[in-house]
Amino acid sequence: MSDKDSFLIFSGTKSRYLAEKICASLNCPLGKLVMTKFSDGEFAVSYEQSIRGQNVFLVQSTFPNSDNLMELLLMIDAAKRASARHIIAVIPYFGWARQDRKDKPRVSIGAKLVADLLSCAGIDRLITMDLHADQIQGFFNVPVDHLYASGVMLPYLQSLKLDQLVIASPDVGGSKRANTYAKYLGCPLVLCNKTRARANEVESMQIIGDVKGKNVVLIDDMIDTAGTITVAADVMKNAGAISVRALASHAVMSGPATERVQASSIEEIVFTDSIPYTQRCSKIKQLSVADMFAETIRRVINNESISSQYLI
């Protein structure tokens, strides 16, 4: 780093574990910030050191509950009022991203609202990873550095040395992401066509492609209730797959997700640590993206290209 005093890194409450790893990778201290909570549930942000004229990086994923987003907004506002030079939001997991369009009448577009909130609060740049929909980058009028978990997922997948490998997408919407993996690895692509009874509930699923005698790896950006991924794994095992694994960027893992994964025929699910996963499940493994975000921060500070970080 050319000038260690030109930037500071701060963290929200629930993303501190990741911010500490990023700071360790950059060999710099985590900034001093106090989050004061009041008895009515309100909270306030205070920087305990001068940030005047500094490039301030604020690490906070906006996963449920909404307090994480509100913390980030208050951190941005406090930094702006404390005369930070540039405010860069580092959001490994960008929440509300599934609400990226009107898919039926009279609904909100949550991703656009969150983008507007962050912009109005005062960010100068966004660094994020594996948005649910790429077009969300266009919701911002500031630079967006969109990283991909494939930088850590692909080396892990290659280390498994699986024969008869097939890449699969658990739904048609994720086919582009899965196809990118399949092309890079030079292996076949299989799709799943699902119909939903209602949100978070899969009614039926059909496989498009051949999985008999194959080691299948499902690729997704997030796993929420694990309904789709576990149904897909069971369907593929019934169709003759030797093994089924999954690589997913964000471990939302809400409600019955852990129990479903443990009870399913899926052998392993690999996540990044963009969201803290505190439950215990023998089938779940997390890979850290701290070094990837640290390198991106270093390049942003030094005005270097980040495109060489992308494997695919």
Short mmCIF file of C-alpha atoms in Angstrom, two decimals:
data_model
loop_
_atom_site.label_atom_id
_atom_site.label_comp_id
_atom_site.label_asym_id
_atom_site.label_seq_id
_atom_site.Cartn_x
_atom_site.Cartn_y
_atom_site.Cartn_z
CA MET A 1 0.00 0.00 0.00
CA SER A 2 1.49 3.30 -1.05
CA ASP A 3 -0.04 5.47 1.66
CA LYS A 4 -1.38 3.62 4.68
CA ASP A 5 -2.91 6.80 6.12
CA SER A 6 -5.06 7.52 3.04
CA PHE A 7 -7.83 5.09 3.95
CA LEU A 8 -9.69 3.70 6.96
CA ILE A 9 -11.89 0.62 7.28
CA PHE A 10 -14.91 0.44 9.58
CA SER A 11 -17.48 -2.24 10.15
CA GLY A 12 -21.08 -2.63 11.16
CA THR A 13 -21.99 -4.92 14.04
CA LYS A 14 -22.75 -8.17 12.21
CA SER A 15 -19.98 -7.94 9.56
CA ARG A 16 -17.12 -7.28 11.97
CA TYR A 17 -15.80 -10.84 11.58
CA LEU A 18 -15.24 -10.21 7.85
CA ALA A 19 -13.89 -6.67 8.29
CA GLU A 20 -11.27 -7.99 10.73
CA LYS A 21 -10.12 -10.54 8.14
CA ILE A 22 -9.97 -7.84 5.45
CA CYS A 23 -7.88 -5.62 7.73
CA ALA A 24 -5.56 -8.54 8.54
CA SER A 25 -5.07 -9.11 4.81
CA LEU A 26 -4.26 -5.41 4.29
CA ASN A 27 -2.12 -5.26 7.46
CA CYS A 28 -4.07 -2.30 8.82
CA PRO A 29 -6.16 -1.74 11.98
CA LEU A 30 -9.94 -1.78 11.99
CA GLY A 31 -11.28 1.72 12.59
CA LYS A 32 -12.81 2.71 15.91
CA LEU A 33 -16.57 3.04 15.72
CA VAL A 34 -19.18 2.88 18.48
CA MET A 35 -22.76 1.75 17.91
CA THR A 36 -24.94 2.96 20.78
CA LYS A 37 -28.21 1.09 21.22
CA PHE A 38 -31.17 2.53 23.11
CA SER A 39 -33.86 0.66 25.01
CA ASP A 40 -36.50 1.36 22.35
CA GLY A 41 -34.41 -0.38 19.67
CA GLU A 42 -33.02 2.81 18.15
CA PHE A 43 -29.26 3.13 17.69
CA ALA A 44 -26.69 5.79 16.86
CA VAL A 45 -23.26 5.73 15.19
CA SER A 46 -20.14 7.57 16.35
CA TYR A 47 -16.63 7.49 14.85
CA GLU A 48 -14.07 7.53 17.67
CA GLN A 49 -11.23 8.87 15.50
CA SER A 50 -10.85 11.61 12.92
CA ILE A 51 -11.85 10.64 9.39
CA ARG A 52 -11.54 14.12 7.85
CA GLY A 53 -10.14 13.88 4.33
CA GLN A 54 -9.91 10.07 4.46
CA ASN A 55 -11.12 7.41 2.03
CA VAL A 56 -13.53 5.53 4.28
CA PHE A 57 -14.50 1.91 3.53
CA LEU A 58 -17.61 0.73 5.37
CA VAL A 59 -17.97 -3.07 5.52
CA GLN A 60 -21.53 -4.25 6.09
CA SER A 61 -23.67 -6.90 4.41
CA THR A 62 -27.37 -5.99 4.38
CA PHE A 63 -28.78 -9.42 5.25
CA PRO A 64 -31.85 -9.78 7.50
CA ASN A 65 -32.81 -8.17 9.72
CA SER A 66 -33.13 -4.63 8.39
CA ASP A 67 -31.04 -3.23 11.29
CA ASN A 68 -27.95 -4.11 9.23
CA LEU A 69 -29.06 -1.81 6.42
CA MET A 70 -29.99 0.94 8.87
CA GLU A 71 -26.59 0.66 10.58
CA LEU A 72 -24.89 1.10 7.22
CA LEU A 73 -27.01 4.15 6.33
CA LEU A 74 -26.15 5.78 9.67
CA MET A 75 -22.45 4.96 9.18
CA ILE A 76 -22.54 6.63 5.76
CA ASP A 77 -24.34 9.70 7.10
CA ALA A 78 -21.95 10.07 10.02
CA ALA A 79 -18.93 9.74 7.70
CA LYS A 80 -20.31 12.39 5.36
CA ARG A 81 -20.93 14.79 8.25
CA ALA A 82 -17.42 14.10 9.59
CA SER A 83 -15.90 15.30 6.27
CA ALA A 84 -14.68 11.99 4.89
CA ARG A 85 -13.10 12.48 1.47
CA HIS A 86 -14.72 9.45 -0.18
CA ILE A 87 -17.22 6.98 1.27
CA ILE A 88 -17.08 3.47 -0.20
CA ALA A 89 -19.72 0.97 0.88
CA VAL A 90 -18.38 -2.61 0.92
CA ILE A 91 -21.48 -4.80 0.83
CA PRO A 92 -20.50 -8.46 0.25
CA TYR A 93 -24.17 -9.48 0.34
CA PHE A 94 -26.61 -6.94 -1.10
CA GLY A 95 -30.01 -7.58 0.45
CA TRP A 96 -33.39 -6.98 -1.22
CA ALA A 97 -31.72 -7.91 -4.54
CA ARG A 98 -34.49 -10.39 -5.41
CA GLN A 99 -36.87 -7.42 -5.70
CA ASP A 100 -35.26 -6.12 -8.89
CA ARG A 101 -38.39 -5.65 -11.06
CA LYS A 102 -42.19 -5.61 -10.99
CA ASP A 103 -43.12 -9.24 -11.47
CA LYS A 104 -46.79 -8.56 -10.73
CA PRO A 105 -48.93 -5.42 -10.30
CA ARG A 106 -48.62 -3.07 -7.33
CA VAL A 107 -45.35 -4.34 -5.84
CA SER A 108 -42.24 -2.51 -4.70
CA ILE A 109 -38.83 -2.71 -6.34
CA GLY A 110 -36.80 -3.11 -3.16
CA ALA A 111 -33.38 -3.25 -4.82
CA LYS A 112 -33.90 0.17 -6.43
CA LEU A 113 -35.15 1.62 -3.14
CA VAL A 114 -32.04 0.37 -1.29
CA ALA A 115 -29.82 1.77 -4.07
CA ASP A 116 -31.54 5.17 -3.70
CA LEU A 117 -31.17 5.08 0.09
CA LEU A 118 -27.43 4.38 -0.16
CA SER A 119 -26.97 7.08 -2.80
CA CYS A 120 -28.95 9.68 -0.84
CA ALA A 121 -27.02 8.81 2.32
CA GLY A 122 -23.84 9.74 0.45
CA ILE A 123 -21.78 6.82 -0.92
CA ASP A 124 -19.22 7.56 -3.64
CA ARG A 125 -18.66 3.93 -4.67
CA LEU A 126 -20.05 0.46 -4.04
CA ILE A 127 -18.08 -2.77 -3.81
CA THR A 128 -20.31 -5.85 -3.77
CA MET A 129 -20.34 -9.50 -4.81
CA ASP A 130 -22.64 -11.73 -6.86
CA LEU A 131 -25.75 -9.58 -7.08
CA HIS A 132 -28.91 -11.61 -7.60
CA ALA A 133 -29.47 -9.65 -10.82
CA ASP A 134 -26.63 -7.94 -12.70
CA GLN A 135 -28.83 -5.03 -13.77
CA ILE A 136 -28.92 -3.77 -10.17
CA GLN A 137 -25.56 -2.14 -10.95
CA GLY A 138 -27.53 0.25 -13.16
CA PHE A 139 -29.67 1.35 -10.21
CA PHE A 140 -26.66 3.34 -8.95
CA ASN A 141 -25.21 6.56 -10.34
CA VAL A 142 -21.85 5.90 -8.66
CA PRO A 143 -19.17 3.36 -9.69
CA VAL A 144 -20.01 -0.24 -8.77
CA ASP A 145 -17.27 -2.86 -8.47
CA HIS A 146 -19.11 -6.15 -8.86
CA LEU A 147 -16.97 -9.09 -7.71
CA TYR A 148 -17.63 -12.78 -8.28
CA ALA A 149 -17.36 -15.60 -5.76
CA SER A 150 -16.02 -17.79 -8.59
CA GLY A 151 -12.60 -16.42 -7.63
CA VAL A 152 -12.65 -18.66 -4.53
CA MET A 153 -15.21 -21.26 -5.63
CA LEU A 154 -13.50 -22.47 -8.80
CA PRO A 155 -10.12 -23.29 -7.17
CA TYR A 156 -11.99 -25.28 -4.51
CA LEU A 157 -14.08 -27.13 -7.09
CA GLN A 158 -10.98 -27.96 -9.15
CA SER A 159 -9.24 -29.27 -6.01
CA LEU A 160 -11.96 -31.94 -5.66
CA LYS A 161 -10.83 -33.51 -8.98
CA LEU A 162 -14.31 -34.87 -9.74
CA ASP A 163 -14.66 -37.24 -12.70
CA GLN A 164 -17.72 -37.09 -14.95
CA LEU A 165 -18.43 -33.55 -13.75
CA VAL A 166 -21.68 -31.83 -14.69
CA ILE A 167 -22.57 -28.25 -13.77
CA ALA A 168 -26.25 -27.61 -13.03
CA SER A 169 -28.51 -24.67 -12.33
CA PRO A 170 -31.35 -25.23 -9.82
CA ASP A 171 -33.60 -22.96 -11.90
CA VAL A 172 -33.69 -21.42 -15.37
CA GLY A 173 -32.96 -17.95 -13.95
CA GLY A 174 -29.49 -19.03 -12.82
CA SER A 175 -28.57 -20.65 -16.15
CA LYS A 176 -26.23 -17.84 -17.21
CA ARG A 177 -24.13 -18.17 -14.04
CA ALA A 178 -23.99 -21.97 -14.30
CA ASN A 179 -23.17 -21.82 -18.02
CA THR A 180 -20.15 -19.62 -17.25
CA TYR A 181 -18.81 -22.27 -14.85
CA ALA A 182 -19.49 -25.05 -17.37
CA LYS A 183 -17.66 -23.23 -20.16
CA TYR A 184 -14.65 -22.49 -17.95
CA LEU A 185 -14.42 -26.11 -16.79
CA GLY A 186 -15.27 -27.58 -20.20
CA CYS A 187 -18.08 -29.79 -18.91
CA PRO A 188 -21.81 -30.27 -19.71
CA LEU A 189 -24.58 -28.06 -18.37
CA VAL A 190 -27.87 -29.32 -16.91
CA LEU A 191 -30.88 -27.15 -16.06
CA CYS A 192 -33.76 -27.62 -13.65
CA ASN A 193 -37.21 -26.33 -14.53
CA LYS A 194 -39.23 -25.64 -11.40
CA THR A 195 -42.72 -24.42 -10.69
CA ARG A 196 -43.62 -22.77 -7.39
CA ALA A 197 -46.82 -23.21 -5.42
CA ARG A 198 -45.96 -19.94 -3.62
CA ALA A 199 -42.87 -18.04 -2.48
CA ASN A 200 -40.23 -20.33 -0.90
CA GLU A 201 -42.21 -23.46 -1.83
CA VAL A 202 -41.35 -25.65 -4.85
CA GLU A 203 -44.31 -27.51 -6.41
CA SER A 204 -42.51 -29.60 -9.04
CA MET A 205 -39.14 -29.89 -10.78
CA GLN A 206 -37.91 -31.46 -14.01
CA ILE A 207 -34.30 -32.00 -15.15
CA ILE A 208 -33.26 -30.78 -18.61
CA GLY A 209 -30.17 -32.85 -19.46
CA ASP A 210 -28.49 -36.10 -18.44
CA VAL A 211 -27.10 -36.67 -14.92
CA LYS A 212 -26.91 -40.47 -14.85
CA GLY A 213 -23.46 -41.60 -13.71
CA LYS A 214 -22.35 -37.97 -13.19
CA ASN A 215 -20.99 -35.92 -10.29
CA VAL A 216 -23.30 -32.92 -10.27
CA VAL A 217 -22.42 -29.47 -8.91
CA LEU A 218 -25.31 -27.02 -8.54
CA ILE A 219 -24.40 -23.33 -8.90
CA ASP A 220 -26.49 -20.58 -7.29
CA ASP A 221 -26.03 -17.06 -5.94
CA MET A 222 -27.82 -17.65 -2.63
CA ILE A 223 -29.66 -20.31 -0.65
CA ASP A 224 -32.53 -19.05 1.48
CA THR A 225 -34.86 -21.78 2.77
CA ALA A 226 -32.95 -24.49 0.81
CA GLY A 227 -36.21 -25.80 -0.67
CA THR A 228 -35.11 -25.55 -4.31
CA ILE A 229 -31.56 -26.82 -3.85
CA THR A 230 -32.56 -29.88 -1.78
CA VAL A 231 -35.40 -30.83 -4.14
CA ALA A 232 -32.98 -30.49 -7.08
CA ALA A 233 -30.43 -32.71 -5.32
CA ASP A 234 -33.02 -35.39 -4.53
CA VAL A 235 -34.39 -35.35 -8.11
CA MET A 236 -30.88 -35.70 -9.55
CA LYS A 237 -29.95 -38.56 -7.22
CA ASN A 238 -33.16 -40.34 -8.25
CA ALA A 239 -32.16 -39.76 -11.90
CA GLY A 240 -28.89 -41.63 -11.34
CA ALA A 241 -26.38 -38.97 -10.29
CA ILE A 242 -23.37 -40.35 -8.40
CA SER A 243 -23.14 -37.30 -6.13
CA VAL A 244 -24.68 -33.83 -5.84
CA ARG A 245 -22.91 -30.81 -4.40
CA ALA A 246 -23.74 -27.11 -4.43
CA LEU A 247 -21.73 -23.90 -4.62
CA ALA A 248 -23.60 -20.78 -3.52
CA SER A 249 -22.24 -17.32 -2.79
CA HIS A 250 -24.49 -16.25 0.07
CA ALA A 251 -25.64 -18.38 3.04
CA VAL A 252 -28.99 -16.73 3.80
CA MET A 253 -30.13 -20.09 5.25
CA SER A 254 -33.35 -18.97 6.90
CA GLY A 255 -36.09 -20.97 8.60
CA PRO A 256 -35.81 -24.74 8.08
CA ALA A 257 -32.84 -24.49 5.69
CA THR A 258 -30.24 -26.23 7.87
CA GLU A 259 -32.54 -29.14 8.70
CA ARG A 260 -33.49 -29.54 5.04
CA VAL A 261 -29.85 -29.64 3.95
CA GLN A 262 -28.92 -32.13 6.65
CA ALA A 263 -31.80 -34.44 5.70
CA SER A 264 -31.30 -34.19 1.92
CA SER A 265 -29.19 -36.30 -0.44
CA ILE A 266 -26.87 -33.36 -1.11
CA GLU A 267 -23.30 -34.19 -0.08
CA GLU A 268 -21.91 -30.71 0.49
CA ILE A 269 -22.82 -27.04 0.16
CA VAL A 270 -20.01 -24.52 -0.11
CA PHE A 271 -20.70 -20.87 0.71
CA THR A 272 -18.56 -17.78 1.04
CA ASP A 273 -18.45 -15.91 4.36
CA SER A 274 -20.36 -12.88 2.98
CA ILE A 275 -23.03 -13.69 5.59
CA PRO A 276 -22.17 -15.21 8.98
CA TYR A 277 -23.47 -18.77 9.29
CA THR A 278 -23.76 -19.60 12.99
CA GLN A 279 -25.71 -22.87 12.90
CA ARG A 280 -24.05 -26.27 12.77
CA CYS A 281 -24.35 -28.53 9.75
CA SER A 282 -21.81 -31.16 8.76
CA LYS A 283 -22.61 -30.65 5.07
CA ILE A 284 -21.86 -26.91 4.99
CA LYS A 285 -18.44 -25.36 4.36
CA GLN A 286 -17.52 -21.67 4.10
CA LEU A 287 -14.69 -20.14 2.05
CA SER A 288 -13.47 -16.66 2.92
CA VAL A 289 -13.67 -13.80 0.43
CA ALA A 290 -11.72 -11.45 2.73
CA ASP A 291 -8.54 -11.55 0.63
CA MET A 292 -10.53 -10.83 -2.54
CA PHE A 293 -12.21 -7.78 -1.00
CA ALA A 294 -8.90 -6.65 0.54
CA GLU A 295 -7.19 -6.79 -2.86
CA THR A 296 -10.07 -4.84 -4.43
CA ILE A 297 -9.80 -2.16 -1.73
CA ARG A 298 -6.04 -1.93 -2.33
CA ARG A 299 -6.58 -1.50 -6.06
CA VAL A 300 -9.30 1.11 -5.60
CA ILE A 301 -7.00 3.13 -3.31
CA ASN A 302 -4.13 2.90 -5.81
CA ASN A 303 -6.37 3.50 -8.85
CA GLU A 304 -5.51 0.11 -10.35
CA SER A 305 -7.68 -2.12 -12.53
CA ILE A 306 -9.62 -4.85 -10.72
CA SER A 307 -10.57 -6.83 -13.84
CA SER A 308 -7.59 -9.19 -13.47
CA GLN A 309 -9.23 -10.53 -10.29
CA TYR A 310 -11.98 -12.16 -12.32
CA LEU A 311 -11.43 -15.81 -13.23
CA ILE A 312 -14.66 -15.85 -15.22
#
